[in-house]
Amino acid sequence: MTDYSKYSFWLETSGADLSPRPQLAGSAEADVVVLGAGYTGLWTAYYLLKANPDLKVTVIEKEIVGFGASGRNGGWCSSKFPVTPATLEHRYGREAARSLMLAMNGSVDEVASVCEEERIDAQFHKGGILTLARGEHHMPMLRSAFEAYSRLGLDQQYRLCSASEAQEHVRVTNVCGALYASENASLHPGLLVCGLARALEKRGGLIYEHTEVLDFEGGTSPRLLTSSGEIRARHAIVLAGESYLTRLAKLHRAVLPVYSLITLTEPLTVAQWAQIGWQNRESLASCNYTVDYLTRTADGRILFGSRGAPYRLGSKISDEQDRHAKTHAHIQQLLLEWFPMLRGVKFTHAWGGPVGMPRDWMPMTEFDPATRIATARGYTGQGVSTTNLTGRILAEMISGKRTELSQLPIAQRRSPNWEREPLRWLAVRYMQNAYQRIDEAGRQGKRKPKDAPLAEFLGKH
Ligand SMILES: Cc1cc2nc3c(=O)[nH]c(=O)nc-3n(C[C@H](O)[C@H](O)[C@H](O)COP(=O)(O)OP(=O)(O)OC[C@H]3O[C@@H](n4cnc5c(N)ncnc54)[C@H](O)[C@@H]3O)c2cc1C
C-alpha cells in the first residue's frame, strides 16, 4: 500500500484517511467522464453537477484525489495569472486583458464562496500578495508591473511600497520596495481538494481511484481506456491530468513538466513571529527568475518553495524527482537568507511536484464538439484559482452555454506542442541554468550575465 501522506504536508494533514476509493471494474458509462482528480477535474465535475443535478459524472484517477499538484502546492489562491498583464494586453488588447484579470479576482472569491457553501474549511485567508524587490535590480520589474495594472484600470488593488512600508508588513533582508496586491488569498490545498471531492460525491458524482487511463478516443461515443476497464461518455470526456498528461502518447508534447520544490519549517514561536512581523499572512515572493514563493501557514510555519530541480530528458516524472537534495538544501539556505533570525530552525517537511508549462506560457481550455474531448491545462504553477476559472469555463462549454466566461482569451484556445527531444532537453536545461546565473548575479550585486537578454527573450517566446 502506498503511503500517500508522504507526498506533502497538506495530504498528511488533510484529515482524510487517504485510503483509495474503489477501482473501475470492467465496462461503464456516464454522461461526462473526467480524467484526473485534481482541482481541474473536480471543479469541472462540480460545476457540471451544480448546473445539471441529474447528470452522471464520473472521475477516473490513477492514484488518489489530490495526488498531483493540487495536493502539493504552495497554497497561494491568487488572482495572479501565469502571463503578465503587459503581455496579455499586447497579445489580446486592453479590454480582453482587463476582463481576464477581473475574472481571476472573481475566481479567488468564488473558491471562498464554494468553500462556505459546501462547508469546506480550507483555511482560506485573504491576506494579499507582497512581491518584494530584493535588490535595486528588482525595482524596474515591480514598477512596470504596477504600470501595466494601472493601464488596465486596476490600480486600486495594487500598491507600490517603499522599503520601510514593506518592512511594516514583514522583516526580510535586502528589501528595496514591494508591490502589494490585495485580491489574493492563501489556503490549505489538501483540505480544499479532499473537501471538493466530498462535495462532488454529495451531489452524486462518482470517483474511481487507482485506475490509470492508458489512452482516450474521441467521436460520437468518446471513451477512456483504463488499466481496469473502459468507460464511455454520452456527452464528453475531460482530460484534466496537467503535467501527467505527458505520459499519454497522444499528449506527450502538450505541456512540459517542471519541478517545483517546497520546504517547511516547524511552527515558529511567538517570539520568532514578533521578530518577523508578517501578521497579515500575505503570500510572499521576490522577482527572481527561479521563482520563490512563501506562505505563512495557519499553524504558524513558513513554507518556502522554488524551482531549480533539473528537467529530465523525455519529460520524465518520477517520485524521486520530488526530493532533489541539492535544490531542497538551496531552498533552506534561501529561507535563512530571507530570515537570518531563524538560524537553527528545524525543517520538518520537504516535497515537490511537477507543474505543467505550456509552450506559450498561456493556460488553455478547449472543448471540441466534433470529438467531444474537453481539456484544460498549462497553469505554469499558478493553478489553485485558475483551475476554478477553467473548471467553470469547461462546464459551460460542455453544457452548450455561452456566457462572458467563454469569451475570455483563455477559452477555446490551444498552445503549440513543445519541441522534440533532445532539443527540448537542451533548451530547458539552458534556460534553467541561465535563470540561476541571472538570479545569482543579482544576489551578489553583479551585472547580469552576457546571455541574459537571450534567456529573457526565450522565456517570453
Ligand atoms: C510544488 C508545487 C507548488 C505549487 N504552488 C502553487 C501555488 O502556490 N499557487 C497556485 O496557484 N498554483 C500552484 N501550483 C500549481 C497548482 O497546484 C496546479 O496548477 C493545479 O493544482 C493543477 O491542478 P490539476 O487538477 O490541473 O492537476 P493535478 O493536481 O496535477 O491533477 C492531475 C491528476 O490527474 C491524475 N492523472 C494524470 N494522468 C492520469 C491518467 N493517465 N490516468 C488517471 N489519472 C491521471 C493525476 O494522478 C493527478 O491526480 C503548484 C504546483 C506544485 C507542484
Short mmCIF file of C-alpha atoms and ligand atoms in Angstrom, two decimals:
data_model
loop_
_atom_site.label_atom_id
_atom_site.label_comp_id
_atom_site.label_asym_id
_atom_site.label_seq_id
_atom_site.Cartn_x
_atom_site.Cartn_y
_atom_site.Cartn_z
CA MET A 1 0.00 0.00 0.00
CA THR A 2 1.34 3.43 -0.93
CA ASP A 3 1.62 5.83 1.99
CA TYR A 4 0.13 8.93 0.32
CA SER A 5 0.71 11.11 3.38
CA LYS A 6 4.41 11.25 2.49
CA TYR A 7 3.71 13.22 -0.71
CA SER A 8 3.11 16.51 1.14
CA PHE A 9 2.38 18.11 4.48
CA TRP A 10 -1.02 19.02 3.01
CA LEU A 11 -2.04 15.43 2.30
CA GLU A 12 -0.65 14.40 5.70
CA THR A 13 -2.84 16.99 7.46
CA SER A 14 -5.87 16.80 5.15
CA GLY A 15 -7.93 14.92 7.71
CA ALA A 16 -8.76 12.32 5.03
CA ASP A 17 -7.64 8.74 5.64
CA LEU A 18 -6.13 8.67 2.10
CA SER A 19 -7.03 5.02 1.52
CA PRO A 20 -8.01 4.62 -2.12
CA ARG A 21 -11.62 4.58 -3.27
CA PRO A 22 -12.67 1.58 -5.41
CA GLN A 23 -11.18 0.96 -8.85
CA LEU A 24 -13.20 0.97 -12.03
CA ALA A 25 -14.02 -2.67 -12.83
CA GLY A 26 -14.97 -3.63 -16.38
CA SER A 27 -17.08 -1.50 -18.70
CA ALA A 28 -19.01 1.54 -17.59
CA GLU A 29 -20.79 4.58 -19.00
CA ALA A 30 -21.59 8.10 -17.81
CA ASP A 31 -22.67 11.39 -19.33
CA VAL A 32 -19.31 13.05 -18.68
CA VAL A 33 -16.12 11.19 -17.81
CA VAL A 34 -13.18 13.09 -16.34
CA LEU A 35 -9.52 12.01 -16.29
CA GLY A 36 -7.83 13.32 -13.13
CA ALA A 37 -8.98 14.10 -9.58
CA GLY A 38 -7.06 17.31 -9.09
CA TYR A 39 -8.68 20.75 -8.96
CA THR A 40 -9.30 20.96 -12.74
CA GLY A 41 -11.17 17.67 -12.92
CA LEU A 42 -13.04 18.20 -9.66
CA TRP A 43 -14.07 21.81 -10.36
CA THR A 44 -15.30 20.86 -13.84
CA ALA A 45 -17.30 17.94 -12.46
CA TYR A 46 -18.62 20.06 -9.58
CA TYR A 47 -19.94 22.88 -11.80
CA LEU A 48 -21.43 20.40 -14.28
CA LEU A 49 -23.38 18.75 -11.48
CA LYS A 50 -24.35 22.01 -9.85
CA ALA A 51 -25.94 23.20 -13.10
CA ASN A 52 -27.38 19.79 -14.10
CA PRO A 53 -28.09 17.71 -10.95
CA ASP A 54 -29.28 14.69 -12.96
CA LEU A 55 -26.09 14.38 -14.97
CA LYS A 56 -23.98 11.25 -14.43
CA VAL A 57 -20.39 12.40 -13.93
CA THR A 58 -17.50 10.02 -13.24
CA VAL A 59 -13.90 10.93 -12.37
CA ILE A 60 -11.06 8.48 -13.05
CA GLU A 61 -7.87 8.89 -11.03
CA LYS A 62 -4.61 6.91 -11.32
CA GLU A 63 -3.65 7.39 -7.64
CA ILE A 64 -5.91 9.20 -5.17
CA VAL A 65 -7.70 12.56 -5.06
CA GLY A 66 -5.09 15.32 -4.72
CA PHE A 67 -2.12 13.11 -5.61
CA GLY A 68 -0.88 15.65 -8.20
CA ALA A 69 -0.06 19.33 -7.88
CA SER A 70 -3.44 20.01 -6.25
CA GLY A 71 -2.35 18.20 -3.09
CA ARG A 72 1.20 19.54 -3.05
CA ASN A 73 1.19 23.24 -3.93
CA GLY A 74 2.22 26.35 -2.03
CA GLY A 75 -1.32 27.30 -1.04
CA TRP A 76 -1.48 30.58 -2.98
CA CYS A 77 -5.05 31.07 -4.15
CA SER A 78 -4.18 34.09 -6.18
CA SER A 79 -5.51 36.37 -8.86
CA LYS A 80 -2.04 36.33 -10.42
CA PHE A 81 -2.27 34.95 -13.92
CA PRO A 82 0.58 32.92 -15.47
CA VAL A 83 1.02 35.51 -18.25
CA THR A 84 1.91 39.07 -17.18
CA PRO A 85 -0.73 41.82 -17.66
CA ALA A 86 1.59 43.64 -20.11
CA THR A 87 1.92 40.54 -22.31
CA LEU A 88 -1.83 39.87 -22.11
CA GLU A 89 -2.53 43.43 -23.20
CA HIS A 90 -0.03 43.12 -26.03
CA ARG A 91 -1.47 39.78 -27.22
CA TYR A 92 -5.23 40.32 -26.75
CA GLY A 93 -5.82 44.06 -26.25
CA ARG A 94 -6.74 46.10 -23.18
CA GLU A 95 -10.37 45.03 -22.74
CA ALA A 96 -9.69 41.28 -23.02
CA ALA A 97 -6.71 41.56 -20.66
CA ARG A 98 -8.78 43.51 -18.13
CA SER A 99 -11.68 41.03 -18.32
CA LEU A 100 -9.31 38.15 -17.67
CA MET A 101 -7.75 39.92 -14.67
CA LEU A 102 -11.22 40.61 -13.25
CA ALA A 103 -12.24 37.00 -13.83
CA MET A 104 -9.15 35.92 -11.88
CA ASN A 105 -10.16 38.19 -8.98
CA GLY A 106 -13.61 36.65 -9.17
CA SER A 107 -12.14 33.15 -9.02
CA VAL A 108 -10.42 33.83 -5.70
CA ASP A 109 -13.77 34.91 -4.23
CA GLU A 110 -15.57 32.04 -5.92
CA VAL A 111 -13.25 29.50 -4.25
CA ALA A 112 -14.08 31.11 -0.89
CA SER A 113 -17.79 31.09 -1.58
CA VAL A 114 -17.88 27.40 -2.62
CA CYS A 115 -15.89 26.54 0.49
CA GLU A 116 -18.53 28.30 2.54
CA GLU A 117 -21.47 26.77 0.67
CA GLU A 118 -20.05 23.24 0.82
CA ARG A 119 -18.66 23.63 4.36
CA ILE A 120 -15.07 23.01 3.30
CA ASP A 121 -12.79 24.51 5.93
CA ALA A 122 -9.77 25.08 3.68
CA GLN A 123 -8.27 27.75 5.99
CA PHE A 124 -8.98 30.38 3.32
CA HIS A 125 -7.35 33.67 4.32
CA LYS A 126 -7.38 36.78 2.14
CA GLY A 127 -4.09 38.42 3.08
CA GLY A 128 -2.93 39.62 -0.36
CA ILE A 129 0.43 39.09 -2.06
CA LEU A 130 3.55 41.08 -1.32
CA THR A 131 6.13 40.85 -4.11
CA LEU A 132 9.43 42.07 -2.75
CA ALA A 133 12.26 43.78 -4.59
CA ARG A 134 15.29 42.12 -3.01
CA GLY A 135 17.87 44.45 -4.52
CA GLU A 136 17.59 47.52 -6.74
CA HIS A 137 17.69 45.30 -9.85
CA HIS A 138 14.16 44.09 -8.97
CA MET A 139 12.63 47.57 -8.74
CA PRO A 140 12.09 48.14 -12.50
CA MET A 141 10.09 44.88 -12.68
CA LEU A 142 7.79 46.00 -9.87
CA ARG A 143 7.30 49.45 -11.39
CA SER A 144 6.49 48.10 -14.82
CA ALA A 145 4.04 45.54 -13.34
CA PHE A 146 2.31 48.35 -11.42
CA GLU A 147 2.12 50.49 -14.60
CA ALA A 148 0.61 47.57 -16.53
CA TYR A 149 -2.08 47.03 -13.86
CA SER A 150 -2.75 50.79 -13.85
CA ARG A 151 -3.22 50.84 -17.64
CA LEU A 152 -5.87 48.15 -17.14
CA GLY A 153 -7.60 50.36 -14.57
CA LEU A 154 -6.80 48.01 -11.68
CA ASP A 155 -4.50 50.27 -9.69
CA GLN A 156 -6.85 50.33 -6.69
CA GLN A 157 -5.91 46.73 -5.94
CA TYR A 158 -2.17 47.33 -6.18
CA ARG A 159 0.13 49.50 -4.11
CA LEU A 160 3.81 50.22 -4.62
CA CYS A 161 5.50 50.23 -1.22
CA SER A 162 8.78 51.79 -0.15
CA ALA A 163 11.36 49.68 1.67
CA SER A 164 10.12 50.85 5.06
CA GLU A 165 6.47 50.23 4.15
CA ALA A 166 7.41 46.72 3.04
CA GLN A 167 9.21 46.15 6.35
CA GLU A 168 6.00 47.06 8.15
CA HIS A 169 4.41 44.01 6.51
CA VAL A 170 7.34 41.65 7.04
CA ARG A 171 11.00 41.92 8.01
CA VAL A 172 13.01 40.36 5.20
CA THR A 173 16.65 41.20 4.36
CA ASN A 174 17.73 43.34 1.36
CA VAL A 175 14.28 44.72 0.58
CA CYS A 176 14.21 47.92 -1.52
CA GLY A 177 10.46 48.06 -2.09
CA ALA A 178 7.42 45.90 -2.80
CA LEU A 179 4.21 45.60 -4.76
CA TYR A 180 1.17 44.74 -2.65
CA ALA A 181 -1.80 43.07 -4.37
CA SER A 182 -4.92 42.84 -2.25
CA GLU A 183 -7.11 40.36 -4.17
CA ASN A 184 -5.26 37.23 -3.13
CA ALA A 185 -5.61 34.52 -0.54
CA SER A 186 -3.83 31.52 0.88
CA LEU A 187 -5.38 28.21 1.85
CA HIS A 188 -4.70 24.59 2.81
CA PRO A 189 -4.54 22.76 -0.55
CA GLY A 190 -5.18 19.31 0.92
CA LEU A 191 -8.32 20.39 2.75
CA LEU A 192 -9.57 22.06 -0.43
CA VAL A 193 -9.01 19.11 -2.76
CA CYS A 194 -10.38 16.48 -0.34
CA GLY A 195 -13.34 18.73 0.52
CA LEU A 196 -14.12 19.29 -3.14
CA ALA A 197 -14.12 15.53 -3.79
CA ARG A 198 -16.60 15.05 -0.93
CA ALA A 199 -18.80 17.90 -2.23
CA LEU A 200 -18.82 16.25 -5.64
CA GLU A 201 -19.80 12.88 -4.22
CA LYS A 202 -22.60 14.50 -2.20
CA ARG A 203 -24.00 15.78 -5.49
CA GLY A 204 -23.94 12.27 -6.98
CA GLY A 205 -20.54 12.35 -8.74
CA LEU A 206 -18.53 9.10 -8.80
CA ILE A 207 -14.77 8.88 -8.27
CA TYR A 208 -12.72 5.79 -9.11
CA GLU A 209 -9.15 5.74 -7.82
CA HIS A 210 -6.15 3.50 -8.59
CA THR A 211 -7.36 3.45 -12.19
CA GLU A 212 -4.88 4.60 -14.82
CA VAL A 213 -6.10 5.98 -18.14
CA LEU A 214 -3.89 4.44 -20.81
CA ASP A 215 -5.47 6.05 -23.86
CA PHE A 216 -8.53 8.03 -24.98
CA GLU A 217 -10.66 8.24 -28.10
CA GLY A 218 -12.99 10.99 -29.25
CA GLY A 219 -16.02 10.81 -31.56
CA THR A 220 -19.73 10.17 -31.18
CA SER A 221 -19.00 7.83 -28.30
CA PRO A 222 -15.83 9.14 -26.68
CA ARG A 223 -14.08 6.89 -24.16
CA LEU A 224 -11.22 6.40 -21.76
CA LEU A 225 -9.32 3.12 -21.90
CA THR A 226 -8.05 2.32 -18.43
CA SER A 227 -5.93 -0.25 -16.63
CA SER A 228 -9.09 -1.95 -15.34
CA GLY A 229 -11.76 -1.38 -17.97
CA GLU A 230 -13.23 1.01 -20.47
CA ILE A 231 -15.55 3.90 -19.71
CA ARG A 232 -17.66 5.60 -22.37
CA ALA A 233 -19.18 9.07 -22.21
CA ARG A 234 -22.55 10.05 -23.68
CA HIS A 235 -21.62 13.76 -23.83
CA ALA A 236 -17.91 14.38 -23.30
CA ILE A 237 -14.61 13.26 -21.86
CA VAL A 238 -12.47 15.76 -19.97
CA LEU A 239 -8.68 15.44 -19.89
CA ALA A 240 -7.57 17.11 -16.66
CA GLY A 241 -4.20 15.50 -15.90
CA GLU A 242 -1.98 18.63 -16.17
CA SER A 243 1.72 17.66 -16.33
CA TYR A 244 0.93 13.92 -16.09
CA LEU A 245 -0.83 14.14 -19.46
CA THR A 246 2.65 13.92 -20.98
CA ARG A 247 2.56 10.21 -20.15
CA LEU A 248 -0.19 9.68 -22.74
CA ALA A 249 1.37 9.16 -26.18
CA LYS A 250 -1.17 11.49 -27.85
CA LEU A 251 -0.34 14.38 -25.49
CA HIS A 252 3.32 13.76 -24.82
CA ARG A 253 4.45 17.22 -26.04
CA ALA A 254 1.35 19.18 -24.90
CA VAL A 255 2.95 20.50 -21.70
CA LEU A 256 6.37 20.35 -20.09
CA PRO A 257 6.73 19.06 -16.52
CA VAL A 258 8.95 21.39 -14.47
CA TYR A 259 9.55 20.56 -10.83
CA SER A 260 8.71 22.98 -8.07
CA LEU A 261 10.09 22.05 -4.65
CA ILE A 262 8.99 23.05 -1.18
CA THR A 263 10.45 23.01 2.30
CA LEU A 264 8.54 23.67 5.51
CA THR A 265 9.72 24.80 8.94
CA GLU A 266 8.46 23.69 12.30
CA PRO A 267 5.81 26.04 13.81
CA LEU A 268 7.62 29.22 14.89
CA THR A 269 7.41 30.59 18.39
CA VAL A 270 5.55 33.77 19.34
CA ALA A 271 8.95 35.45 19.87
CA GLN A 272 10.13 34.46 16.38
CA TRP A 273 6.94 35.82 14.81
CA ALA A 274 7.38 39.04 16.77
CA GLN A 275 10.79 39.48 15.11
CA ILE A 276 9.49 38.69 11.62
CA GLY A 277 6.17 40.52 11.64
CA TRP A 278 4.10 39.10 8.74
CA GLN A 279 0.99 39.35 10.89
CA ASN A 280 -1.45 39.51 7.98
CA ARG A 281 -0.12 36.29 6.41
CA GLU A 282 0.38 37.79 2.94
CA SER A 283 1.77 35.40 0.33
CA LEU A 284 5.38 36.48 -0.31
CA ALA A 285 7.63 36.33 -3.37
CA SER A 286 10.54 38.16 -4.91
CA CYS A 287 11.16 38.94 -8.59
CA ASN A 288 13.65 36.10 -9.07
CA TYR A 289 13.51 34.18 -12.33
CA THR A 290 13.96 30.90 -10.47
CA VAL A 291 10.73 31.75 -8.61
CA ASP A 292 10.33 31.87 -4.86
CA TYR A 293 7.02 31.68 -3.06
CA LEU A 294 6.40 31.79 0.66
CA THR A 295 3.34 31.12 2.75
CA ARG A 296 2.77 31.59 6.45
CA THR A 297 0.65 28.55 7.22
CA ALA A 298 -2.36 28.70 9.51
CA ASP A 299 -0.43 26.71 12.13
CA GLY A 300 2.47 29.18 12.13
CA ARG A 301 5.11 27.57 9.89
CA ILE A 302 6.93 29.06 6.92
CA LEU A 303 6.56 27.28 3.60
CA PHE A 304 9.29 28.21 1.08
CA GLY A 305 9.02 26.98 -2.50
CA SER A 306 11.23 27.40 -5.53
CA ARG A 307 12.11 25.89 -8.90
CA GLY A 308 15.54 24.55 -9.74
CA ALA A 309 15.35 20.76 -9.79
CA PRO A 310 16.67 19.77 -13.23
CA TYR A 311 14.33 18.91 -16.11
CA ARG A 312 14.76 15.25 -17.17
CA LEU A 313 15.08 14.05 -20.74
CA GLY A 314 11.76 12.90 -22.24
CA SER A 315 9.64 14.92 -19.77
CA LYS A 316 10.25 12.27 -17.10
CA ILE A 317 8.06 12.43 -14.00
CA SER A 318 9.00 10.26 -11.02
CA ASP A 319 8.68 10.21 -7.23
CA GLU A 320 12.43 10.53 -6.87
CA GLN A 321 12.30 13.98 -8.52
CA ASP A 322 10.05 15.25 -5.68
CA ARG A 323 13.14 15.13 -3.46
CA HIS A 324 16.18 16.74 -5.04
CA ALA A 325 18.57 17.11 -2.12
CA LYS A 326 20.63 19.90 -3.72
CA THR A 327 17.57 22.03 -4.51
CA HIS A 328 15.98 21.45 -1.10
CA ALA A 329 19.26 22.42 0.63
CA HIS A 330 19.40 25.55 -1.53
CA ILE A 331 15.81 26.48 -0.58
CA GLN A 332 16.62 26.08 3.11
CA GLN A 333 19.62 28.33 2.67
CA LEU A 334 17.42 30.90 0.87
CA LEU A 335 14.96 30.89 3.74
CA LEU A 336 17.76 31.67 6.19
CA GLU A 337 18.98 34.45 3.90
CA TRP A 338 15.50 35.98 3.94
CA PHE A 339 15.11 35.50 7.70
CA PRO A 340 18.59 35.28 9.35
CA MET A 341 16.89 35.42 12.77
CA LEU A 342 15.68 31.85 12.09
CA ARG A 343 19.14 30.27 12.14
CA GLY A 344 18.76 26.90 13.87
CA VAL A 345 15.07 26.50 12.94
CA LYS A 346 14.03 22.91 12.17
CA PHE A 347 12.76 21.95 8.73
CA THR A 348 10.13 19.27 9.18
CA HIS A 349 8.92 18.55 5.64
CA ALA A 350 10.28 18.62 2.10
CA TRP A 351 8.40 17.63 -1.03
CA GLY A 352 7.74 18.74 -4.56
CA GLY A 353 5.88 18.02 -7.75
CA PRO A 354 5.65 18.82 -11.43
CA VAL A 355 3.91 21.93 -12.79
CA GLY A 356 2.67 21.94 -16.39
CA MET A 357 4.32 24.51 -18.66
CA PRO A 358 2.59 25.22 -21.99
CA ARG A 359 4.79 26.23 -24.93
CA ASP A 360 3.35 29.79 -24.97
CA TRP A 361 3.02 30.03 -21.13
CA MET A 362 -0.75 30.55 -21.51
CA PRO A 363 -3.25 28.14 -19.89
CA MET A 364 -5.85 26.68 -22.24
CA THR A 365 -9.40 25.40 -22.10
CA GLU A 366 -10.90 23.68 -25.09
CA PHE A 367 -14.00 21.67 -25.96
CA ASP A 368 -14.31 20.24 -29.44
CA PRO A 369 -17.97 19.34 -30.14
CA ALA A 370 -16.86 17.05 -33.00
CA THR A 371 -14.54 14.84 -30.93
CA ARG A 372 -16.35 15.62 -27.65
CA ILE A 373 -13.00 15.98 -25.95
CA ALA A 374 -12.59 18.77 -23.42
CA THR A 375 -9.37 19.75 -21.72
CA ALA A 376 -7.82 22.44 -19.53
CA ARG A 377 -4.13 22.58 -18.68
CA GLY A 378 -0.88 24.53 -18.65
CA TYR A 379 -1.12 26.58 -15.46
CA THR A 380 2.69 27.10 -15.13
CA GLY A 381 2.45 26.60 -11.38
CA GLN A 382 -0.41 29.07 -10.85
CA GLY A 383 -3.45 26.88 -10.90
CA VAL A 384 -5.12 26.99 -7.49
CA SER A 385 -7.60 29.69 -8.53
CA THR A 386 -7.07 29.41 -12.31
CA THR A 387 -8.44 25.85 -12.24
CA ASN A 388 -11.64 27.20 -10.71
CA LEU A 389 -11.98 29.51 -13.70
CA THR A 390 -11.15 26.82 -16.26
CA GLY A 391 -13.48 24.38 -14.49
CA ARG A 392 -16.37 26.83 -14.82
CA ILE A 393 -15.50 27.52 -18.46
CA LEU A 394 -15.30 23.81 -19.35
CA ALA A 395 -18.60 23.09 -17.58
CA GLU A 396 -20.26 25.86 -19.59
CA MET A 397 -18.76 24.76 -22.89
CA ILE A 398 -19.73 21.11 -22.35
CA SER A 399 -23.30 22.16 -21.42
CA GLY A 400 -23.52 24.26 -24.60
CA LYS A 401 -23.84 27.55 -22.68
CA ARG A 402 -22.13 30.76 -23.66
CA THR A 403 -21.50 33.48 -21.12
CA GLU A 404 -18.83 36.14 -20.82
CA LEU A 405 -16.51 33.45 -19.39
CA SER A 406 -16.34 31.62 -22.71
CA GLN A 407 -15.29 34.89 -24.39
CA LEU A 408 -12.14 35.21 -22.26
CA PRO A 409 -8.82 34.77 -24.06
CA ILE A 410 -8.22 31.61 -22.03
CA ALA A 411 -11.23 29.87 -23.65
CA GLN A 412 -11.20 27.73 -26.81
CA ARG A 413 -7.51 28.01 -27.44
CA ARG A 414 -4.66 25.57 -27.74
CA SER A 415 -0.95 26.04 -27.06
CA PRO A 416 1.53 24.71 -29.60
CA ASN A 417 3.40 21.47 -28.82
CA TRP A 418 6.86 21.50 -27.30
CA GLU A 419 9.89 20.66 -29.46
CA ARG A 420 11.02 17.07 -29.82
CA GLU A 421 13.87 15.64 -27.75
CA PRO A 422 16.76 16.18 -27.35
CA LEU A 423 16.16 19.79 -28.44
CA ARG A 424 13.58 20.19 -25.64
CA TRP A 425 16.04 18.99 -23.00
CA LEU A 426 18.85 21.18 -24.31
CA ALA A 427 16.68 24.32 -24.39
CA VAL A 428 15.06 23.76 -20.99
CA ARG A 429 18.33 22.93 -19.23
CA TYR A 430 19.93 26.01 -20.79
CA MET A 431 17.05 28.19 -19.53
CA GLN A 432 17.17 26.67 -16.04
CA ASN A 433 20.91 27.31 -15.88
CA ALA A 434 20.65 30.86 -17.29
CA TYR A 435 17.90 31.82 -14.82
CA GLN A 436 20.02 30.54 -11.92
CA ARG A 437 23.02 32.57 -13.13
CA ILE A 438 20.91 35.75 -13.58
CA ASP A 439 19.48 35.45 -10.04
CA GLU A 440 22.88 34.67 -8.54
CA ALA A 441 24.45 37.72 -10.22
CA GLY A 442 21.61 39.89 -8.86
CA ARG A 443 22.05 38.44 -5.38
CA GLN A 444 25.75 39.29 -5.44
CA GLY A 445 25.12 42.77 -6.83
CA LYS A 446 26.96 41.88 -10.07
CA ARG A 447 25.98 42.67 -13.66
CA LYS A 448 23.70 40.22 -15.44
CA PRO A 449 25.49 37.50 -17.46
CA LYS A 450 26.08 38.34 -21.14
CA ASP A 451 23.46 35.87 -22.36
CA ALA A 452 20.71 37.29 -20.08
CA PRO A 453 18.88 39.06 -22.98
CA LEU A 454 18.77 35.76 -24.90
CA ALA A 455 17.37 33.88 -21.87
CA GLU A 456 14.84 36.66 -21.21
CA PHE A 457 13.75 36.61 -24.85
CA LEU A 458 13.38 32.81 -24.90
CA GLY A 459 11.44 32.94 -21.62
CA LYS A 460 8.76 35.04 -23.32
CA HIS A 461 8.53 33.09 -26.58
C1 LIG B 1 5.16 22.21 -5.65
C2 LIG B 1 4.05 22.98 -6.31
C3 LIG B 1 3.70 24.24 -5.82
C4 LIG B 1 2.65 24.97 -6.42
N1 LIG B 1 2.23 26.12 -5.82
C5 LIG B 1 1.14 26.76 -6.31
C6 LIG B 1 0.59 27.86 -5.61
O1 LIG B 1 1.01 28.22 -4.51
N2 LIG B 1 -0.48 28.51 -6.18
C7 LIG B 1 -1.00 28.11 -7.38
O2 LIG B 1 -1.93 28.74 -7.87
N3 LIG B 1 -0.54 27.01 -8.01
C8 LIG B 1 0.49 26.31 -7.50
N4 LIG B 1 0.94 25.18 -8.11
C9 LIG B 1 0.23 24.70 -9.30
C10 LIG B 1 -1.14 24.12 -8.97
O3 LIG B 1 -1.04 23.27 -7.87
C11 LIG B 1 -1.64 23.38 -10.21
O4 LIG B 1 -1.66 24.28 -11.30
C12 LIG B 1 -3.01 22.78 -10.05
O5 LIG B 1 -3.08 22.03 -8.87
C13 LIG B 1 -3.32 21.91 -11.26
O6 LIG B 1 -4.46 21.14 -10.99
P1 LIG B 1 -4.85 19.98 -11.99
O7 LIG B 1 -6.05 19.34 -11.45
O8 LIG B 1 -4.91 20.52 -13.38
O9 LIG B 1 -3.61 18.99 -11.98
P2 LIG B 1 -3.15 17.96 -10.84
O10 LIG B 1 -3.44 18.46 -9.50
O11 LIG B 1 -1.73 17.60 -11.14
O12 LIG B 1 -4.09 16.72 -11.04
C14 LIG B 1 -3.99 15.86 -12.12
C15 LIG B 1 -4.49 14.50 -11.65
O13 LIG B 1 -4.66 13.66 -12.77
C16 LIG B 1 -4.22 12.37 -12.45
N5 LIG B 1 -3.84 11.70 -13.70
C17 LIG B 1 -2.95 12.14 -14.59
N6 LIG B 1 -2.81 11.29 -15.60
C18 LIG B 1 -3.69 10.28 -15.36
C19 LIG B 1 -4.02 9.10 -16.05
N7 LIG B 1 -3.41 8.75 -17.20
N8 LIG B 1 -4.97 8.29 -15.55
C20 LIG B 1 -5.62 8.65 -14.40
N9 LIG B 1 -5.31 9.74 -13.68
C21 LIG B 1 -4.35 10.56 -14.15
C22 LIG B 1 -3.03 12.62 -11.53
O14 LIG B 1 -2.71 11.47 -10.74
C23 LIG B 1 -3.49 13.81 -10.73
O15 LIG B 1 -4.14 13.43 -9.53
C24 LIG B 1 1.98 24.43 -7.56
C25 LIG B 1 2.34 23.17 -8.05
C26 LIG B 1 3.37 22.46 -7.44
C27 LIG B 1 3.73 21.09 -7.98
#
